[in-house]
Amino acid sequence: MSSTELNLILLGPPGAGKGTQAERLREDFPLAYVATGDMLREARREGSELGGKAQEFMARGDLVPDEIVIGIVLERLSADDARDGFLLDGFPRTVPQADALAEEMGKLGRRITAVLLVEVPDEEIVKRISGRRVSKAGRTYHVEYDPPKRAGRCDVDGTQLVQREDDSPEVVQARLKKYHEATSPLIDYYEVLGLLRRFDGSRSPTEVHDHIRATIATLRLEDQL
Ligand code: ADP
Ligand code: ADP
């Protein structure tokens, strides 16, 4: 791996601030951004067969089946712009997904640089998700913690902000349950591999971002030694 290649994974419960941090990290580093939730929502908007299949799982807060998600991610990682580094957001979410990613990285002769775990307690998650508003282009706000300049409108493109249909209180509980059952085993999985870095996601977005950036800078230095 070249010392400049960064292959990062953002891990954490729904609403932890992964997307918020990804937006900032993409300004710091030229990384191909691969967010499975965004890709699945895009497929749904386009009315593709994939989008149709994913819809029912997403609406009830279940995970979309591994074979569907693994297929779209592996294809995306072989695209030109992902060759020099990527930022995965929302993938892997299960052990079979992590295994498939490891196998693909092995084939490509690449490796994961670090897994950035953003930790936030469940009570805070519910507050964050209930106040989350998103633009059509995927920009994220919070009615209280990160309000747009003009209520209900995106600062960047002025389009109307909406609440995601799976951000309702009942679906959030289902998603959190899934996280604890299916996704949190990945914490140990990556810890054993020495790849896990933990961040206190209950701090402000700027503090979390500063910590992540400092960690990445250290990793890069270590890589060059
Ligand atoms: P994820 O991608 O992990 O689901 P988001 O980045 O969409 O999470 O954040 C969930 C909600 O919480 C959004 O409304 C966002 O504006 C808000 N948020 C993100 N990070 C923080 C933070 N550090 N403190 C307070 N609110 C935050
Ligand atoms: P959040 O960060 O708020 O949990 P995402 O946008 O990452 O939301 O994901 C939204 C939904 O898309 C998930 O609840 C799940 O149904 C589906 N999804 C996203 N990524 C995956 C994945 N890696 N495996 C299975 N389902 C996924």
PDB file of C-alpha atoms in Angstrom, residues 7 11 31 43 51 54 61-62 68 83 87 90 101 110 115 130 134 140 151 159 162 172 191 204 211 215 220 224:
ATOM      1  CA  ASN A   7      -8.946   3.191   3.369  1.00  0.00           C
ATOM      2  CA  LEU A  11     -18.576   2.464  12.362  1.00  0.00           C
ATOM      3  CA  LEU A  31     -11.458   9.966  -0.482  1.00  0.00           C
ATOM      4  CA  ALA A  43     -31.662   3.204  -5.996  1.00  0.00           C
ATOM      5  CA  GLY A  51     -34.195  -0.130  -4.771  1.00  0.00           C
ATOM      6  CA  ALA A  54     -34.200  -2.764  -0.354  1.00  0.00           C
ATOM      7  CA  GLY A  61     -35.508  -0.766  10.238  1.00  0.00           C
ATOM      8  CA  ASP A  62     -34.112  -4.120   9.185  1.00  0.00           C
ATOM      9  CA  ILE A  68     -27.401  -7.265  -2.077  1.00  0.00           C
ATOM     10  CA  ARG A  83      -8.336   3.175  -6.109  1.00  0.00           C
ATOM     11  CA  LEU A  87     -14.290   6.227   3.182  1.00  0.00           C
ATOM     12  CA  GLY A  90     -22.545   2.297   6.973  1.00  0.00           C
ATOM     13  CA  LEU A 101     -14.652  -6.817   2.368  1.00  0.00           C
ATOM     14  CA  ARG A 110      -4.948  -3.438  -0.361  1.00  0.00           C
ATOM     15  CA  VAL A 115     -11.939   1.622  11.555  1.00  0.00           C
ATOM     16  CA  SER A 130     -35.774  12.541  15.891  1.00  0.00           C
ATOM     17  CA  VAL A 134     -32.035  15.952   5.277  1.00  0.00           C
ATOM     18  CA  THR A 140     -27.807  16.569   7.017  1.00  0.00           C
ATOM     19  CA  ALA A 151     -35.937  26.923   8.755  1.00  0.00           C
ATOM     20  CA  THR A 159     -34.323  22.764  -1.338  1.00  0.00           C
ATOM     21  CA  VAL A 162     -37.428  16.443   5.034  1.00  0.00           C
ATOM     22  CA  VAL A 172     -35.328   3.935  15.319  1.00  0.00           C
ATOM     23  CA  GLU A 191     -10.168  -4.576  17.672  1.00  0.00           C
ATOM     24  CA  SER A 204     -19.540  18.396  19.430  1.00  0.00           C
ATOM     25  CA  HIS A 211      -9.907  13.915  17.223  1.00  0.00           C
ATOM     26  CA  THR A 215      -5.673  10.094  14.700  1.00  0.00           C
ATOM     27  CA  ARG A 220      -0.010   8.298   8.353  1.00  0.00           C
ATOM     28  CA  GLN A 224       5.881   6.225   6.703  1.00  0.00           C
TER      29      GLN A 224
END
